[in-house]
Every structure is written in C-alpha cells, then in structure tokens.
PDB file of C-alpha atoms in Angstrom:
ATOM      1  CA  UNK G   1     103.602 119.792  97.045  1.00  0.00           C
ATOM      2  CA  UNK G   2     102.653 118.204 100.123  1.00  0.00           C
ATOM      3  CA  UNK G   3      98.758 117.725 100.591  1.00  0.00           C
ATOM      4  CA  UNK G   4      99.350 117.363 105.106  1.00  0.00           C
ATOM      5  CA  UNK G   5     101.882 119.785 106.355  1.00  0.00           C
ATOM      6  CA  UNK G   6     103.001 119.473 110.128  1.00  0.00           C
ATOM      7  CA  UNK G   7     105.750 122.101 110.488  1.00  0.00           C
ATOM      8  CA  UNK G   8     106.371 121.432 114.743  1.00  0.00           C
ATOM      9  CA  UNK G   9     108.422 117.610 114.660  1.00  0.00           C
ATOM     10  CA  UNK G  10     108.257 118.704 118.515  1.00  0.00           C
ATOM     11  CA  UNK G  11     106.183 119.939 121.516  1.00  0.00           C
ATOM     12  CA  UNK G  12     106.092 120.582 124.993  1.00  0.00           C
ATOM     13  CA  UNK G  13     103.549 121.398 127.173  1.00  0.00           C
ATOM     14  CA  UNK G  14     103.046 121.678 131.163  1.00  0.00           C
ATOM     15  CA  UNK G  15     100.455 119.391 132.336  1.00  0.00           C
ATOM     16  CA  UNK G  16      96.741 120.796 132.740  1.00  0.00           C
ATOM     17  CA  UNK G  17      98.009 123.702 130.268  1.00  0.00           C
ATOM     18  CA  UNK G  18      96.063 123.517 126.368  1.00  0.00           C
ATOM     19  CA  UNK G  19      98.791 122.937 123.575  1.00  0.00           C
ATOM     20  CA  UNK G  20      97.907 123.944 119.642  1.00  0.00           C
ATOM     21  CA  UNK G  21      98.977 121.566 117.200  1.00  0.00           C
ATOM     22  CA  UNK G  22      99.559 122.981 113.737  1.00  0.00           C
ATOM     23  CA  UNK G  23      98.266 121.391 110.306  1.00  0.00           C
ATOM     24  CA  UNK G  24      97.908 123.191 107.080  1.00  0.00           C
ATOM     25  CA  UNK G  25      96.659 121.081 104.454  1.00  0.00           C
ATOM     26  CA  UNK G  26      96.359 121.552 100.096  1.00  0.00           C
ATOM     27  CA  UNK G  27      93.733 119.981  98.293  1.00  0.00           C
ATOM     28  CA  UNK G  28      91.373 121.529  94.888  1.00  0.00           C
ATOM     29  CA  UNK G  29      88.651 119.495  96.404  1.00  0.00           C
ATOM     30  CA  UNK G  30      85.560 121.074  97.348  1.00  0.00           C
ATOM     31  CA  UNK G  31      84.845 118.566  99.494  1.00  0.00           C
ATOM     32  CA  UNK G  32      86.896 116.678 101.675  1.00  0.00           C
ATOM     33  CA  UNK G  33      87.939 115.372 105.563  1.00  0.00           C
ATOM     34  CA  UNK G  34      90.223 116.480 108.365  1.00  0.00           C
ATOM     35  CA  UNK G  35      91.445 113.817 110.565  1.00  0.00           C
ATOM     36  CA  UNK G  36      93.796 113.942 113.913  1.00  0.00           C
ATOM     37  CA  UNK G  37      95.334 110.402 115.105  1.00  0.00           C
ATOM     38  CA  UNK G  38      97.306 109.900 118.360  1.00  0.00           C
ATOM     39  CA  UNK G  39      99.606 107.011 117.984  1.00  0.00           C
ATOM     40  CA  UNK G  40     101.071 106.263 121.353  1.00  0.00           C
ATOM     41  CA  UNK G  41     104.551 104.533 122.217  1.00  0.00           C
ATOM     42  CA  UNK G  42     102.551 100.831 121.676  1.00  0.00           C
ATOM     43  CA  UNK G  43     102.188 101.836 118.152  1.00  0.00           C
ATOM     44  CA  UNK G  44      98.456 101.988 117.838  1.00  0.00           C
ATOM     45  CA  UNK G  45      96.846 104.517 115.805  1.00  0.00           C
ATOM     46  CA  UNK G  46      93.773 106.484 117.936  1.00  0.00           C
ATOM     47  CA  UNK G  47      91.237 108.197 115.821  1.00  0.00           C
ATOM     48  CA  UNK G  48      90.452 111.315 117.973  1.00  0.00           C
ATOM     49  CA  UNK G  49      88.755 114.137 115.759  1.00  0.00           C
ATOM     50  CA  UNK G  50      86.937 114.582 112.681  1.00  0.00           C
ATOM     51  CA  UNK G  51      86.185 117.526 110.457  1.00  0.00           C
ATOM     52  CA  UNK G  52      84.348 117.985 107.177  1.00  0.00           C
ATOM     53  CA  UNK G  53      85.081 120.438 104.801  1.00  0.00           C
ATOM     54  CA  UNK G  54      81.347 121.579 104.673  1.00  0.00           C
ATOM     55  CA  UNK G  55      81.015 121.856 108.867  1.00  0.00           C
ATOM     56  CA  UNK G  56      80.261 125.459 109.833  1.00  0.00           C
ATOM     57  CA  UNK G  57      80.946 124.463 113.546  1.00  0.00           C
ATOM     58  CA  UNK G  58      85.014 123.568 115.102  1.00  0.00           C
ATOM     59  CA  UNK G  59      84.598 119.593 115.836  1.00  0.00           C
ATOM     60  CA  UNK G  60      84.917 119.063 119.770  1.00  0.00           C
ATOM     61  CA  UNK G  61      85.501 115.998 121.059  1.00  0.00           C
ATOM     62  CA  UNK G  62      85.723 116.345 124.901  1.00  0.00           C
ATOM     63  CA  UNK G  63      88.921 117.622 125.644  1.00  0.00           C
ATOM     64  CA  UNK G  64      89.948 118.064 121.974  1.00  0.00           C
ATOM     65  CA  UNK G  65      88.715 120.502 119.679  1.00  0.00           C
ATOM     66  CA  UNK G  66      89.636 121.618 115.973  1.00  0.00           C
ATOM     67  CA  UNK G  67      90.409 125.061 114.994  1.00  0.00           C
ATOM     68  CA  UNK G  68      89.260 124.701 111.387  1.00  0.00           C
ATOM     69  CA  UNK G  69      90.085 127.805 108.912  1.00  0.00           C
ATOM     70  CA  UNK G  70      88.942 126.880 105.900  1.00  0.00           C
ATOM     71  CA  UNK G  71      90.227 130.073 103.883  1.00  0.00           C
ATOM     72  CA  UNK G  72      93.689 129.617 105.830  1.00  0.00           C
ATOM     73  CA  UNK G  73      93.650 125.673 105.021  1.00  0.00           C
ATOM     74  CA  UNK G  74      94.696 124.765 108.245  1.00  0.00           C
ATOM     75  CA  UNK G  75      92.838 122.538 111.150  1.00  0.00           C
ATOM     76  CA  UNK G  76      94.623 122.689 114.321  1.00  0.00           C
ATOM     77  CA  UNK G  77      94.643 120.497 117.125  1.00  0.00           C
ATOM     78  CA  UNK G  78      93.688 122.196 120.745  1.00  0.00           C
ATOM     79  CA  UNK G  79      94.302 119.667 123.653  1.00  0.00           C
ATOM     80  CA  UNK G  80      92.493 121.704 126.562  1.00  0.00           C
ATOM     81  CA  UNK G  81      93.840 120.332 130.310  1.00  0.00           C
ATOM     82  CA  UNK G  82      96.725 118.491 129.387  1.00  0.00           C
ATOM     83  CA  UNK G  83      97.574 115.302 130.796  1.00  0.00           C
ATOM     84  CA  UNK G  84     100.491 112.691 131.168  1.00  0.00           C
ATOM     85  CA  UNK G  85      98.873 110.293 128.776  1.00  0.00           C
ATOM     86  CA  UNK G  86      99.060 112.915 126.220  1.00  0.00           C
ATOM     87  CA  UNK G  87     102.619 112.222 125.153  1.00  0.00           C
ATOM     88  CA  UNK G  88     102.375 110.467 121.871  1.00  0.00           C
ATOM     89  CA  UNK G  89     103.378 111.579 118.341  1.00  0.00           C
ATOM     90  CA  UNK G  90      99.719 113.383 116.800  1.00  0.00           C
ATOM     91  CA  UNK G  91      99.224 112.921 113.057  1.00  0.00           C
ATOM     92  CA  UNK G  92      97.052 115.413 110.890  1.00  0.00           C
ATOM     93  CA  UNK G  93      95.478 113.277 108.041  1.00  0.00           C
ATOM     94  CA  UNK G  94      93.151 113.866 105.086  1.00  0.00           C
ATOM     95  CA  UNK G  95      90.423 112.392 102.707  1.00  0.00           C
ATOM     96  CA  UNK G  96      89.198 113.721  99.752  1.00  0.00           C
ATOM     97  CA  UNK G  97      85.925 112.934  97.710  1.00  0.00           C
ATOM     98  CA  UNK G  98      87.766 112.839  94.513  1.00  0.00           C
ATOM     99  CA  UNK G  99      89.486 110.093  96.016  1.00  0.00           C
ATOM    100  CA  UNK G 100      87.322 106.932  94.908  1.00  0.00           C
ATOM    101  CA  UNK G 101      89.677 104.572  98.015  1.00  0.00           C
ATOM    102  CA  UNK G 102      89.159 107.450 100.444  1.00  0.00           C
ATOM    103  CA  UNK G 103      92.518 106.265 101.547  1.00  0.00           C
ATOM    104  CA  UNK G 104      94.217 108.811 104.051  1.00  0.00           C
ATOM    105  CA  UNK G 105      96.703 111.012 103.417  1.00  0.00           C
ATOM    106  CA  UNK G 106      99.024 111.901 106.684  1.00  0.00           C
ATOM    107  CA  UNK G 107     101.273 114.263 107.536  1.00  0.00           C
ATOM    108  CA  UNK G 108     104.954 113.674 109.127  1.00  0.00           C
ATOM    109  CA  UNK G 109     103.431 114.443 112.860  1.00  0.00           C
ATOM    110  CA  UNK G 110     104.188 115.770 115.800  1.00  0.00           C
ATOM    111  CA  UNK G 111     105.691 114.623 118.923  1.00  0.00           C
ATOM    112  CA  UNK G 112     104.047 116.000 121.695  1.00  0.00           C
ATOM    113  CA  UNK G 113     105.953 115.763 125.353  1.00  0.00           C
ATOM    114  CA  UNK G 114     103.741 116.680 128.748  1.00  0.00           C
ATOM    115  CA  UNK G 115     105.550 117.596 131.510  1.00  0.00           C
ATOM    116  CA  UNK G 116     104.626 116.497 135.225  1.00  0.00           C
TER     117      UNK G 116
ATOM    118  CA  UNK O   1      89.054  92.274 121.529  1.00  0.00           C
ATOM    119  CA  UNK O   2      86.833  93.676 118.830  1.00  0.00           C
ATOM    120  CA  UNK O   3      89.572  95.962 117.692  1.00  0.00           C
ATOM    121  CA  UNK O   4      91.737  95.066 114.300  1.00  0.00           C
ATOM    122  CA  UNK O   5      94.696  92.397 115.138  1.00  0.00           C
ATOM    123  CA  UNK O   6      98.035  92.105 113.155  1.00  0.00           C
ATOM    124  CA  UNK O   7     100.106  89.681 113.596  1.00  0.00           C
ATOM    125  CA  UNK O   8     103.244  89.088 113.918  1.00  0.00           C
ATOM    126  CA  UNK O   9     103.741  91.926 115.774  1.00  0.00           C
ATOM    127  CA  UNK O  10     107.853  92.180 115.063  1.00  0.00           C
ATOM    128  CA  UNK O  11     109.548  90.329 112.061  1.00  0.00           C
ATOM    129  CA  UNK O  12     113.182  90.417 111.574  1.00  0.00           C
ATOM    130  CA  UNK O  13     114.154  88.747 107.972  1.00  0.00           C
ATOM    131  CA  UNK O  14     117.219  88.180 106.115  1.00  0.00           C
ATOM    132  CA  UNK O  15     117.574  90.832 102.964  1.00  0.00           C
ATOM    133  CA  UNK O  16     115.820  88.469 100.076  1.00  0.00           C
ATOM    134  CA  UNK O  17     113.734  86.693 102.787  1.00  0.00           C
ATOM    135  CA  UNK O  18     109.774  86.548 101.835  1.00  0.00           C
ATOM    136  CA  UNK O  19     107.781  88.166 104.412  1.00  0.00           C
ATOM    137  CA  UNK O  20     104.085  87.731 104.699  1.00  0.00           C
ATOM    138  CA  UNK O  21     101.972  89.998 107.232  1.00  0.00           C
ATOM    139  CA  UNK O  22      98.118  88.781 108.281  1.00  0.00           C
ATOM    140  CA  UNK O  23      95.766  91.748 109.302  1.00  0.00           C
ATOM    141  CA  UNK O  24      92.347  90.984 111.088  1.00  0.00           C
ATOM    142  CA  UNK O  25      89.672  93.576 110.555  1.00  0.00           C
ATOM    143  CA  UNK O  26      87.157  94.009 112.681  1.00  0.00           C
ATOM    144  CA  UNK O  27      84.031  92.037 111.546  1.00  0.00           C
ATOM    145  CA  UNK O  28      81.941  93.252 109.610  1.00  0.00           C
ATOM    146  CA  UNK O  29      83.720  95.734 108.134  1.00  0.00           C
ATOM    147  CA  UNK O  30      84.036  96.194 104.716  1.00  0.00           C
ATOM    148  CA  UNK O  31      86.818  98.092 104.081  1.00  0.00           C
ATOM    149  CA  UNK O  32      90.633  97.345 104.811  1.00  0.00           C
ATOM    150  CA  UNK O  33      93.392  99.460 104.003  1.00  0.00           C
ATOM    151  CA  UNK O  34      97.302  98.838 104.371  1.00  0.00           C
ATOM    152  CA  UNK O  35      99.719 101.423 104.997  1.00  0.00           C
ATOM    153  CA  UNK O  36     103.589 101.760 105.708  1.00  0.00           C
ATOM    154  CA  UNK O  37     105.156 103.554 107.994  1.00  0.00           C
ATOM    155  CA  UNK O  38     108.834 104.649 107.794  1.00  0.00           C
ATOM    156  CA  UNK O  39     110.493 105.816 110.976  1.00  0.00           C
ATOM    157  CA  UNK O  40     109.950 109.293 111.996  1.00  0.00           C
ATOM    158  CA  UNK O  41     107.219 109.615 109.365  1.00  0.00           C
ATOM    159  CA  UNK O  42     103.497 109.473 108.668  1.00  0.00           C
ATOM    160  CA  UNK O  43     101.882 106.573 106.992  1.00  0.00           C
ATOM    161  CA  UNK O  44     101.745 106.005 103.743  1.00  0.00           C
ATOM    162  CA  UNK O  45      98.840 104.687 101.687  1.00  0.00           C
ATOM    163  CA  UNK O  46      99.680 101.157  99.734  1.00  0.00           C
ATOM    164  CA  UNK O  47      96.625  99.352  98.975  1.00  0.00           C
ATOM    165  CA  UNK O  48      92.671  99.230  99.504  1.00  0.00           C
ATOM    166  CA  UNK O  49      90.444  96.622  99.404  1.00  0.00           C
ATOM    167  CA  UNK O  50      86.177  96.699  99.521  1.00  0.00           C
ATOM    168  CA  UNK O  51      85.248  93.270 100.819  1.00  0.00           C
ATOM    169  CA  UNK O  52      87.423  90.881  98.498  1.00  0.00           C
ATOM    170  CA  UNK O  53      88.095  93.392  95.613  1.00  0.00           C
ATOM    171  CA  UNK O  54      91.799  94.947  95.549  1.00  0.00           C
ATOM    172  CA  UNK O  55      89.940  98.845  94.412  1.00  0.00           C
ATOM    173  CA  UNK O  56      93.337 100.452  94.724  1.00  0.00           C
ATOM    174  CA  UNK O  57      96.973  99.423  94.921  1.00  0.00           C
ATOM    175  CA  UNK O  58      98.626 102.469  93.965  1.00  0.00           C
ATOM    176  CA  UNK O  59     100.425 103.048  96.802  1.00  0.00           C
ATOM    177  CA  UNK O  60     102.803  99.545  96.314  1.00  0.00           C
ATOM    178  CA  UNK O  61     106.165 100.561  95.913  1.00  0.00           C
ATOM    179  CA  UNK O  62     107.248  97.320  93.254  1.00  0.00           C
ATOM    180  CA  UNK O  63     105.707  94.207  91.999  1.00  0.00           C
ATOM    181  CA  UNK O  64     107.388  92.730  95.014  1.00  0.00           C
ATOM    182  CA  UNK O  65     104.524  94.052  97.190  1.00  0.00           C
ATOM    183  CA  UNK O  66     101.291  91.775  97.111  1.00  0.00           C
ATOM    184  CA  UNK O  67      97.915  92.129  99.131  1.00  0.00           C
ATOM    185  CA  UNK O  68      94.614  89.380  98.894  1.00  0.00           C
ATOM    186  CA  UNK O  69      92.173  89.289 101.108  1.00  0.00           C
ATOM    187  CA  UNK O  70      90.044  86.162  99.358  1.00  0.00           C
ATOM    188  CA  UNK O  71      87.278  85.627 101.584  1.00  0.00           C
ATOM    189  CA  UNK O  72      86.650  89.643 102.878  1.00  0.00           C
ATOM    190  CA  UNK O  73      87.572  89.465 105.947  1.00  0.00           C
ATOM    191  CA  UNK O  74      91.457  88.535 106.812  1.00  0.00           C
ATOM    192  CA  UNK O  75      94.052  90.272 104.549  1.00  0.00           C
ATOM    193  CA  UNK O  76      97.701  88.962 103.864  1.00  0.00           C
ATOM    194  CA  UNK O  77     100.506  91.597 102.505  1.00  0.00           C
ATOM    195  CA  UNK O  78     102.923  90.013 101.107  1.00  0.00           C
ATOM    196  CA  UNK O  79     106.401  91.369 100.418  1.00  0.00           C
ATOM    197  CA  UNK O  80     108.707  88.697  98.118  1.00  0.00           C
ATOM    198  CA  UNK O  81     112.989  89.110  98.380  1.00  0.00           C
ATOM    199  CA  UNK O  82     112.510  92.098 101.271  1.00  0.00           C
ATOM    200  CA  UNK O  83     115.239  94.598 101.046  1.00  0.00           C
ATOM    201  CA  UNK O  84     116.373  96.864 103.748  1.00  0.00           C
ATOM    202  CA  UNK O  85     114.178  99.702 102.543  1.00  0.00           C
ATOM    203  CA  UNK O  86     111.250  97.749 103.152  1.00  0.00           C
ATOM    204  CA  UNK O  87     111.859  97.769 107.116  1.00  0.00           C
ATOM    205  CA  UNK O  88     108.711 100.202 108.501  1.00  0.00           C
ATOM    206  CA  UNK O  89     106.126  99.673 110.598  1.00  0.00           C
ATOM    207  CA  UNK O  90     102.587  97.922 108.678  1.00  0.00           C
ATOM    208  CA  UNK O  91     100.040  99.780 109.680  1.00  0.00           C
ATOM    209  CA  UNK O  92      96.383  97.534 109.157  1.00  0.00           C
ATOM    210  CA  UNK O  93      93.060  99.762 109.307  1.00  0.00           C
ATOM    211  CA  UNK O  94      89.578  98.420 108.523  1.00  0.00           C
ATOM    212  CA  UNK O  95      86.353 100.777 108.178  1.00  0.00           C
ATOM    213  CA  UNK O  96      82.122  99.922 108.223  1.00  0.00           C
ATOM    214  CA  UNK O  97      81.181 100.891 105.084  1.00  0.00           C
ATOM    215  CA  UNK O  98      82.538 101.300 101.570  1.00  0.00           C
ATOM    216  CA  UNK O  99      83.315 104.829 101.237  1.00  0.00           C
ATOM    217  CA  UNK O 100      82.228 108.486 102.409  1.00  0.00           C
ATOM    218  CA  UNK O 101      84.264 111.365 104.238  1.00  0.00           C
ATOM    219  CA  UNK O 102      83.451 110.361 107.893  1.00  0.00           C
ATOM    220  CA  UNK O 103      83.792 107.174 107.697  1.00  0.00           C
ATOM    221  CA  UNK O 104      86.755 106.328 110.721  1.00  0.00           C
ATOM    222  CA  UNK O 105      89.645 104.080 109.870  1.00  0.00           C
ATOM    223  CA  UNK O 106      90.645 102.173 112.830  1.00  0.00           C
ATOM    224  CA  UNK O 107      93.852 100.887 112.883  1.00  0.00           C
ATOM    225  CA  UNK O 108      96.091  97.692 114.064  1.00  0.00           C
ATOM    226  CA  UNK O 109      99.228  97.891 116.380  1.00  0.00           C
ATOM    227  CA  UNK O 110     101.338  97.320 113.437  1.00  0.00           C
ATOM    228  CA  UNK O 111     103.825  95.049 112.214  1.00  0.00           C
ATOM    229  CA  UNK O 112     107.241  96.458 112.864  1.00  0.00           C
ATOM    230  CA  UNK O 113     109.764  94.618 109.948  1.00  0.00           C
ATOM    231  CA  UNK O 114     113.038  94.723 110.117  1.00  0.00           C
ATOM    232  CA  UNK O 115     115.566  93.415 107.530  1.00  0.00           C
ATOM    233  CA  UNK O 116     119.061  92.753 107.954  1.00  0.00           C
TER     234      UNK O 116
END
C-alpha cells in the first residue's frame, strides 16, 4: 500500500482564490511527520509546512496552513490568496520515528496551475 | 549561496557510460540524503549518510548505484554502465542534525540524467 497518497495529478485555481490540496497518508507509527514541498519549474525542492503527529494545533505558515485529521489520516494543503508564483507541482511527504534514516517518503504530487 | 549545490546540473551519457553526480550540503550539516526522481513522480529515497557513515542505502536500485561522502561534507553518487532506466532527476538534500521528526531537508536543484 502506498504510505503518501495524492489522488488530484491536477489543479486549478483563480488567482487570490484559496485552493485545498489533498494528502492521505498510512503509517502504524504513533509518531511521525507531515511535510508539504513546492518544487517549481527550476527544479528546486521548497520546504513550506511542517506537521507532527502529536500537534494539537493545524501548522500555519503565512499564507499556508495544514488541515491535519489525524483520525481521517489526511493533512491537506490550504494556499489562502493565491498567487501567480504558486504554479508548481506540491508534494505531500512523510517521516516516521520508526524510521532510524528519517528519510522522506513522498507522494506522486500535484500540479497546481493559477490563473491570471 | 548557502543553499545545497549539485552539480552538473544536466548529464546526457551513452547507455553503459559511468556517471558520477557531486552534491554540496550546506555546511555544517550533518545529514545528506540522495533521492531519485522519475518523471511525473515523487522522489524516491536511495541512500543516507550521518557525517561520513553510509546509515542507510536501501533505497539503491543495484550494486551499480554507489554513494561516499569521505570527508562529511561533499557527497559523490555514483552510477557504473547507466541504463536508460536510470534517466531521473537526482535530487541532493542535507539536514542540521542527525535525526528527529522536524528536522527540514533542504534540497539541491537536481541533476537531471539522461541516457541514450
């Protein structure tokens, strides 16, 4: 089974509008880490939010926030205020403590498209 | 920059060709990872080092796939007689410490590899 699910390849979203990006994730770990990366046409990826499995509080990180439902196993991407510079593919990626390389583990992403 | 370098940024070899990719982590750090990344997909973990020590190479697809990094800092992945399913994208990332959840992977621009 796949441990990062990203089940929208695509996305499009009017500029200044919020877009939800989906991630559902599978781990038995009690305790683990959501990541979302933005990796731009240049190929870079941009770290952008973090989310631990123990937070009681959705991670914000100015105009990103996580919608975290831990029973669900899902952590969401909300881009609030869209802008052009927001087309890029978004990966959903996780750690877990059982892990002793705390390498991450990505999903296949999503391409996200704002329009002017 | 401070960020992590990779270099060369594009390499197109002949099928059988060696191949060898350099990745500068940022200094200081302490961990590098290496990942591939196919097209249309999500990295994929292939090796993990803490300072000089190779921790984790799971993730190498065959014995062709070799990774040093002698002195802790720099890191060479080395592919021997590439084959056309090795062409992906070389994704470099390098993090502070030695472990934990939070801890933020930043990554390289990549090597893109291409074999004919």
């Amino acid at each position: 089974a796949q441990k990062i699910t990203q089940t929208q390849p695509g996305m499009f979203v009017q500029e200044k509008e919020a877009v939800t990006l989906d991630c559902t994730y599978d781990t038995s770990d009690q305790s683990y880490g959501l990541f979302w990366y933005k990796q731009p046409s240049s190929g870079e990826m941009i770290f952008l939010i973090y989310q631990g499995s123990y937070d009681e509080q959705n991670a914000t990180e100015g105009r990103y926030s996580l919608n975290f439902q831990k029973a669900r196993k899902s952590a969401n991407l909300v881009i609030s205020a869209s802008q052009l510079g927001d087309s890029a593919m978004y990966f959903c990626a996780m750690r877990e403590r059982m892990d002793s390389s705390y390498k991450l583990i990505f999903g296949s992403g999503t391409r996200l498209l704002v329009r002017p | 920059g401070a960020g992590v370098s990779q270099s060369p940024r594009y390499k197109v070899a002949k099928r059988g060709q060696d191949v060898a990719l350099r990745c500068d982590p940022i200094s200081g750090h302490v961990s590098l990872f290496w990942y591939q990344q196919a097209l249309g997909q999500g990295p994929e973990f292939l090796t993990y080092f803490q300072n000089e020590a190779q921790l984790d190479k799971s993730g190498l697809p065959s014995d062709r796939f070799f990774a040093e990094r002698p002195e802790g800092s720099v890191s060479t992945l080395k592919i021997q007689r590439t084959q056309q399913e090795d062409s992906a994208v070389y994704l470099c990332a390098s993090s502070v410490l030695a472990g934990g959840l939070v801890e933020t992977q930043y990554f390289g621009p990549g090597t893109r590899l291409l074999v004919l």
